[in-house]
Amino acid sequence: MKIYDREGTPNAARIRIVLAEKGLEDQVEYHSVDLMTAQQKQPAFLAMNPIGKIPVLMLDDGTVLSESTAITEYLDHLDGKPTLTGKTPREKGLIHMMQRRVEMMVLEPIDDYFHYGTPGLGKALRPWRMPDWDGAKEWGQRRGAQAVQNMPYFNDILAKQLFVAGDAFSLADISLWAALAFADAIGLPIASGLTALVAWRSKVSDLPAVKNRSGQHPLPEDIARFGG
Ligand SMILES: N[C@@H](CCC(=O)N[C@@H](CS)C(=O)NCC(=O)O)C(=O)O
């Protein structure tokens, strides 16, 4: 299998955690995509994923999968023993609902904040972003504020249960962990009063598949290289 991604970015981290959790790391060949020069928007990459985003998984028969949730489903079922996407219909429903809530309430607003409220991935990506209208930066900043406003929702959930979708670590936790790592890296930390969320994050960060990973985006040397 081949993975096209950029190490250290939040969505790459999601899949790398899944690969580690499922013991599949040695079966993957990594291809680094240079996001800062917009390699993900060029024809060769768009032929794999017309949305122009990483990560992409290419199977040995040439089949291409994009979207972190779809890739996770595939990897989780390879051994016939899913542990991250649910076994029963109830588990599957809850995990997918909660992981989508994480995306819509935190991860996507943070991504919008990064790309519009800050210099984001820099000049090379501007042609693919919202046209420069006066409110773009303000909109990006509002999206960041929305992400911060939504964090207490997950704090309340985690005050009542061990993990985001119930009693077991799942895709929903991986998505939230990556979203919060991204938020931290761009200056939107979890408020210290959200103690259940802070405790959950520290517990998840200690899991072997998660330990020492980064959801930082982009890498500081990239910003220095290409400017804002
Ligand atoms: N919904 C996608 C999101 C993928 C995504 O946003 N990837 C980011 C990197 S973390 C990316 O490729 N950004 C480059 C760009 O927007 O051009 C997924 O779940 O995989």
mmCIF file of C-alpha atoms and ligand atoms in Angstrom:
data_model
loop_
_atom_site.group_PDB
_atom_site.id
_atom_site.type_symbol
_atom_site.label_atom_id
_atom_site.label_comp_id
_atom_site.label_asym_id
_atom_site.label_seq_id
_atom_site.Cartn_x
_atom_site.Cartn_y
_atom_site.Cartn_z
ATOM 1 C CA MET A 1 0.000 0.000 0.000
ATOM 2 C CA LYS A 2 1.114 3.563 -0.626
ATOM 3 C CA ILE A 3 0.110 6.601 1.444
ATOM 4 C CA TYR A 4 0.364 10.072 -0.064
ATOM 5 C CA ASP A 5 0.440 12.545 2.809
ATOM 6 C CA ARG A 6 2.546 15.124 4.624
ATOM 7 C CA GLU A 7 3.933 14.017 7.954
ATOM 8 C CA GLY A 8 2.871 16.173 10.897
ATOM 9 C CA THR A 9 -0.370 17.480 9.389
ATOM 10 C CA PRO A 10 -3.623 16.677 11.238
ATOM 11 C CA ASN A 11 -5.284 14.456 8.647
ATOM 12 C CA ALA A 12 -2.027 12.606 7.973
ATOM 13 C CA ALA A 13 -1.786 12.039 11.732
ATOM 14 C CA ARG A 14 -5.275 10.500 11.778
ATOM 15 C CA ILE A 15 -4.241 7.789 9.326
ATOM 16 C CA ARG A 16 -0.808 7.241 10.837
ATOM 17 C CA ILE A 17 -2.482 6.615 14.214
ATOM 18 C CA VAL A 18 -4.837 4.101 12.582
ATOM 19 C CA LEU A 19 -1.914 2.319 10.882
ATOM 20 C CA ALA A 20 -0.049 2.107 14.206
ATOM 21 C CA GLU A 21 -3.141 0.966 16.110
ATOM 22 C CA LYS A 22 -3.789 -1.784 13.548
ATOM 23 C CA GLY A 23 -0.128 -2.891 13.353
ATOM 24 C CA LEU A 24 0.087 -2.035 9.654
ATOM 25 C CA GLU A 25 2.925 0.500 9.643
ATOM 26 C CA ASP A 26 5.449 -1.819 7.989
ATOM 27 C CA GLN A 27 3.072 -2.498 5.076
ATOM 28 C CA VAL A 28 2.997 1.106 3.906
ATOM 29 C CA GLU A 29 5.253 3.082 1.598
ATOM 30 C CA TYR A 30 4.979 6.827 2.304
ATOM 31 C CA HIS A 31 5.070 9.469 -0.434
ATOM 32 C CA SER A 32 5.381 13.010 0.874
ATOM 33 C CA VAL A 33 3.203 15.612 -0.844
ATOM 34 C CA ASP A 34 4.553 19.175 -0.762
ATOM 35 C CA LEU A 35 1.477 21.131 0.316
ATOM 36 C CA MET A 36 3.276 24.475 0.318
ATOM 37 C CA THR A 37 3.997 24.281 -3.425
ATOM 38 C CA ALA A 38 0.417 23.075 -4.057
ATOM 39 C CA GLN A 39 1.491 19.647 -5.321
ATOM 40 C CA GLN A 40 -1.935 18.412 -4.148
ATOM 41 C CA LYS A 41 -3.625 20.724 -6.678
ATOM 42 C CA GLN A 42 -1.623 19.529 -9.706
ATOM 43 C CA PRO A 43 -3.054 17.154 -12.349
ATOM 44 C CA ALA A 44 -1.071 14.076 -11.225
ATOM 45 C CA PHE A 45 -2.468 14.341 -7.694
ATOM 46 C CA LEU A 46 -5.975 15.413 -8.782
ATOM 47 C CA ALA A 47 -6.177 12.246 -10.889
ATOM 48 C CA MET A 48 -6.016 10.326 -7.584
ATOM 49 C CA ASN A 49 -8.150 12.694 -5.514
ATOM 50 C CA PRO A 50 -10.120 15.394 -7.358
ATOM 51 C CA ILE A 51 -10.649 17.204 -4.029
ATOM 52 C CA GLY A 52 -6.923 18.019 -3.962
ATOM 53 C CA LYS A 53 -6.245 17.059 -0.355
ATOM 54 C CA ILE A 54 -4.169 14.524 1.497
ATOM 55 C CA PRO A 55 -4.214 11.773 2.757
ATOM 56 C CA VAL A 56 -4.672 9.316 -0.090
ATOM 57 C CA LEU A 57 -4.241 5.556 0.182
ATOM 58 C CA MET A 58 -3.333 3.576 -2.947
ATOM 59 C CA LEU A 59 -3.815 -0.169 -2.723
ATOM 60 C CA ASP A 60 -1.498 -2.644 -4.475
ATOM 61 C CA ASP A 61 -4.132 -3.189 -7.210
ATOM 62 C CA GLY A 62 -4.182 0.569 -7.939
ATOM 63 C CA THR A 63 -7.467 1.303 -6.124
ATOM 64 C CA VAL A 64 -7.364 4.773 -4.597
ATOM 65 C CA LEU A 65 -9.097 5.772 -1.355
ATOM 66 C CA SER A 66 -9.311 9.331 -0.052
ATOM 67 C CA GLU A 67 -11.097 10.851 2.979
ATOM 68 C CA SER A 68 -9.719 9.886 6.385
ATOM 69 C CA THR A 69 -12.943 8.156 7.436
ATOM 70 C CA ALA A 70 -13.060 5.954 4.300
ATOM 71 C CA ILE A 71 -9.369 5.081 4.648
ATOM 72 C CA THR A 72 -9.897 4.249 8.328
ATOM 73 C CA GLU A 73 -12.847 1.979 7.508
ATOM 74 C CA TYR A 74 -10.705 0.110 4.970
ATOM 75 C CA LEU A 75 -7.696 -0.308 7.278
ATOM 76 C CA ASP A 76 -9.842 -1.229 10.271
ATOM 77 C CA HIS A 77 -11.541 -4.068 8.368
ATOM 78 C CA LEU A 78 -8.430 -5.541 6.701
ATOM 79 C CA ASP A 79 -7.951 -8.122 9.464
ATOM 80 C CA GLY A 80 -11.677 -8.790 9.820
ATOM 81 C CA LYS A 81 -11.551 -7.514 13.425
ATOM 82 C CA PRO A 82 -12.636 -3.867 13.455
ATOM 83 C CA THR A 83 -11.643 -2.035 16.634
ATOM 84 C CA LEU A 84 -11.911 1.623 15.597
ATOM 85 C CA THR A 85 -15.110 1.892 13.541
ATOM 86 C CA GLY A 86 -17.497 -0.268 15.579
ATOM 87 C CA LYS A 87 -18.606 -3.889 15.561
ATOM 88 C CA THR A 88 -22.338 -3.646 16.191
ATOM 89 C CA PRO A 89 -24.787 -1.456 14.255
ATOM 90 C CA ARG A 90 -25.208 0.706 17.401
ATOM 91 C CA GLU A 91 -21.451 1.182 17.830
ATOM 92 C CA LYS A 92 -21.017 1.994 14.154
ATOM 93 C CA GLY A 93 -23.815 4.548 14.243
ATOM 94 C CA LEU A 94 -22.496 6.286 17.351
ATOM 95 C CA ILE A 95 -18.881 6.350 16.176
ATOM 96 C CA HIS A 96 -19.731 7.833 12.785
ATOM 97 C CA MET A 97 -22.117 10.369 14.277
ATOM 98 C CA MET A 98 -19.569 11.542 16.846
ATOM 99 C CA GLN A 99 -16.639 11.621 14.455
ATOM 100 C CA ARG A 100 -18.681 13.760 12.031
ATOM 101 C CA ARG A 101 -19.626 16.071 14.901
ATOM 102 C CA VAL A 102 -15.909 16.435 15.652
ATOM 103 C CA GLU A 103 -15.248 17.333 12.021
ATOM 104 C CA MET A 104 -18.105 19.817 11.756
ATOM 105 C CA MET A 105 -17.813 21.396 15.206
ATOM 106 C CA VAL A 106 -14.036 21.547 15.629
ATOM 107 C CA LEU A 107 -11.798 20.219 12.864
ATOM 108 C CA GLU A 108 -13.359 22.029 9.896
ATOM 109 C CA PRO A 109 -13.762 25.385 11.711
ATOM 110 C CA ILE A 110 -10.115 25.150 12.812
ATOM 111 C CA ASP A 111 -9.078 24.401 9.238
ATOM 112 C CA ASP A 112 -11.042 27.446 8.026
ATOM 113 C CA TYR A 113 -9.415 29.594 10.723
ATOM 114 C CA PHE A 114 -5.997 28.381 9.611
ATOM 115 C CA HIS A 115 -6.580 28.992 5.900
ATOM 116 C CA TYR A 116 -8.433 32.330 6.167
ATOM 117 C CA GLY A 117 -7.809 33.779 9.631
ATOM 118 C CA THR A 118 -4.012 33.279 9.339
ATOM 119 C CA PRO A 119 -1.556 33.135 6.389
ATOM 120 C CA GLY A 120 -2.346 29.396 6.201
ATOM 121 C CA LEU A 121 -0.289 27.409 3.741
ATOM 122 C CA GLY A 122 1.067 30.545 2.133
ATOM 123 C CA LYS A 123 1.071 32.206 -1.244
ATOM 124 C CA ALA A 124 1.107 29.158 -3.534
ATOM 125 C CA LEU A 125 -2.303 28.029 -2.258
ATOM 126 C CA ARG A 126 -4.073 31.388 -2.670
ATOM 127 C CA PRO A 127 -5.504 30.636 -6.147
ATOM 128 C CA TRP A 128 -7.458 27.715 -4.601
ATOM 129 C CA ARG A 129 -8.819 29.684 -1.669
ATOM 130 C CA MET A 130 -11.833 31.961 -1.370
ATOM 131 C CA PRO A 131 -11.437 35.045 -3.588
ATOM 132 C CA ASP A 132 -10.028 37.965 -1.642
ATOM 133 C CA TRP A 133 -13.162 39.621 -0.356
ATOM 134 C CA ASP A 134 -12.884 42.021 2.522
ATOM 135 C CA GLY A 135 -14.483 39.741 5.074
ATOM 136 C CA ALA A 136 -12.424 36.597 4.380
ATOM 137 C CA LYS A 137 -10.021 37.105 7.264
ATOM 138 C CA GLU A 138 -12.813 38.057 9.657
ATOM 139 C CA TRP A 139 -14.808 34.982 8.582
ATOM 140 C CA GLY A 140 -11.746 32.790 9.198
ATOM 141 C CA GLN A 141 -11.353 34.259 12.670
ATOM 142 C CA ARG A 142 -15.030 33.683 13.433
ATOM 143 C CA ARG A 143 -14.608 30.043 12.411
ATOM 144 C CA GLY A 144 -11.747 29.775 14.923
ATOM 145 C CA ALA A 145 -13.984 31.257 17.615
ATOM 146 C CA GLN A 146 -16.707 28.742 16.724
ATOM 147 C CA ALA A 147 -14.257 25.867 17.208
ATOM 148 C CA VAL A 148 -13.325 27.197 20.646
ATOM 149 C CA GLN A 149 -17.026 27.681 21.534
ATOM 150 C CA ASN A 150 -17.727 24.065 20.563
ATOM 151 C CA MET A 151 -14.981 22.535 22.717
ATOM 152 C CA PRO A 152 -17.156 22.503 25.906
ATOM 153 C CA TYR A 153 -19.622 20.196 24.117
ATOM 154 C CA PHE A 154 -16.906 17.529 23.944
ATOM 155 C CA ASN A 155 -15.784 18.317 27.487
ATOM 156 C CA ASP A 156 -19.322 17.556 28.714
ATOM 157 C CA ILE A 157 -19.404 14.270 26.782
ATOM 158 C CA LEU A 158 -16.029 13.240 28.209
ATOM 159 C CA ALA A 159 -17.091 14.108 31.746
ATOM 160 C CA LYS A 160 -19.696 11.321 31.401
ATOM 161 C CA GLN A 161 -17.893 8.642 29.395
ATOM 162 C CA LEU A 162 -14.347 7.412 28.788
ATOM 163 C CA PHE A 163 -14.138 8.136 25.074
ATOM 164 C CA VAL A 164 -15.894 10.341 22.517
ATOM 165 C CA ALA A 165 -18.289 7.664 21.233
ATOM 166 C CA GLY A 166 -18.581 5.504 24.355
ATOM 167 C CA ASP A 167 -16.352 3.236 26.421
ATOM 168 C CA ALA A 168 -13.778 2.389 23.771
ATOM 169 C CA PHE A 169 -11.146 4.322 21.833
ATOM 170 C CA SER A 170 -12.376 4.848 18.257
ATOM 171 C CA LEU A 171 -12.194 6.845 15.043
ATOM 172 C CA ALA A 172 -14.062 9.655 16.834
ATOM 173 C CA ASP A 173 -11.232 9.996 19.383
ATOM 174 C CA ILE A 174 -8.607 10.014 16.639
ATOM 175 C CA SER A 175 -10.455 12.823 14.832
ATOM 176 C CA LEU A 176 -10.815 14.895 18.012
ATOM 177 C CA TRP A 177 -7.205 14.336 19.048
ATOM 178 C CA ALA A 178 -5.980 15.501 15.614
ATOM 179 C CA ALA A 179 -8.331 18.504 15.639
ATOM 180 C CA LEU A 180 -7.106 19.647 19.066
ATOM 181 C CA ALA A 181 -3.445 19.126 18.159
ATOM 182 C CA PHE A 182 -4.028 21.309 15.089
ATOM 183 C CA ALA A 183 -5.845 23.913 17.204
ATOM 184 C CA ASP A 184 -3.004 24.006 19.725
ATOM 185 C CA ALA A 185 -0.378 24.456 17.022
ATOM 186 C CA ILE A 186 -2.153 27.489 15.582
ATOM 187 C CA GLY A 187 -2.886 29.223 18.868
ATOM 188 C CA LEU A 188 -6.363 27.937 19.828
ATOM 189 C CA PRO A 189 -5.584 25.851 22.931
ATOM 190 C CA ILE A 190 -8.168 24.027 25.047
ATOM 191 C CA ALA A 191 -9.313 26.283 27.908
ATOM 192 C CA SER A 192 -7.864 24.988 31.182
ATOM 193 C CA GLY A 193 -11.355 24.904 32.725
ATOM 194 C CA LEU A 194 -12.327 22.083 30.341
ATOM 195 C CA THR A 195 -10.824 19.540 32.690
ATOM 196 C CA ALA A 196 -12.468 16.421 31.253
ATOM 197 C CA LEU A 197 -11.258 17.316 27.756
ATOM 198 C CA VAL A 198 -7.735 18.049 29.039
ATOM 199 C CA ALA A 199 -7.632 14.740 30.946
ATOM 200 C CA TRP A 200 -8.963 12.798 27.936
ATOM 201 C CA ARG A 201 -6.354 14.419 25.677
ATOM 202 C CA SER A 202 -3.536 13.502 28.003
ATOM 203 C CA LYS A 203 -4.827 9.888 28.232
ATOM 204 C CA VAL A 204 -5.105 9.576 24.426
ATOM 205 C CA SER A 205 -1.694 11.222 23.887
ATOM 206 C CA ASP A 206 -0.156 8.437 25.990
ATOM 207 C CA LEU A 207 -1.562 5.605 23.880
ATOM 208 C CA PRO A 208 1.281 3.826 22.020
ATOM 209 C CA ALA A 209 -0.268 4.584 18.601
ATOM 210 C CA VAL A 210 -0.578 8.297 19.420
ATOM 211 C CA LYS A 211 2.506 9.041 21.543
ATOM 212 C CA ASN A 212 4.933 11.603 20.102
ATOM 213 C CA ARG A 213 2.756 12.422 17.124
ATOM 214 C CA SER A 214 2.189 15.925 15.838
ATOM 215 C CA GLY A 215 -0.913 17.509 14.409
ATOM 216 C CA GLN A 216 1.028 20.627 13.633
ATOM 217 C CA HIS A 217 0.221 22.212 10.331
ATOM 218 C CA PRO A 218 2.195 23.406 8.470
ATOM 219 C CA LEU A 219 5.737 22.616 9.526
ATOM 220 C CA PRO A 220 7.571 25.760 10.733
ATOM 221 C CA GLU A 221 10.375 25.349 8.181
ATOM 222 C CA ASP A 222 7.777 25.368 5.399
ATOM 223 C CA ILE A 223 6.382 28.692 6.588
ATOM 224 C CA ALA A 224 9.896 30.147 6.716
ATOM 225 C CA ARG A 225 10.590 28.836 3.203
ATOM 226 C CA PHE A 226 7.493 30.128 1.465
ATOM 227 C CA GLY A 227 6.294 33.045 3.553
ATOM 228 C CA GLY A 228 2.702 33.943 4.302
HETATM 229 N N1 LIG B 1 -11.965 15.584 4.607
HETATM 230 C C1 LIG B 1 -10.570 15.310 4.349
HETATM 231 C C2 LIG B 1 -9.740 16.503 4.796
HETATM 232 C C3 LIG B 1 -8.337 16.430 4.259
HETATM 233 C C4 LIG B 1 -7.532 17.708 4.517
HETATM 234 O O1 LIG B 1 -8.075 18.760 4.864
HETATM 235 N N2 LIG B 1 -6.199 17.619 4.322
HETATM 236 C C5 LIG B 1 -5.331 18.755 4.462
HETATM 237 C C6 LIG B 1 -4.067 18.377 5.232
HETATM 238 S S1 LIG B 1 -4.383 18.103 6.939
HETATM 239 C C7 LIG B 1 -4.855 19.206 3.081
HETATM 240 O O2 LIG B 1 -4.657 18.402 2.207
HETATM 241 N N3 LIG B 1 -4.668 20.530 2.929
HETATM 242 C C8 LIG B 1 -4.136 21.082 1.731
HETATM 243 C C9 LIG B 1 -5.108 21.946 0.980
HETATM 244 O O3 LIG B 1 -6.170 22.291 1.534
HETATM 245 O O4 LIG B 1 -4.789 22.281 -0.148
HETATM 246 C C10 LIG B 1 -10.150 14.011 5.055
HETATM 247 O O5 LIG B 1 -10.884 13.579 5.950
HETATM 248 O O6 LIG B 1 -9.138 13.404 4.709
#
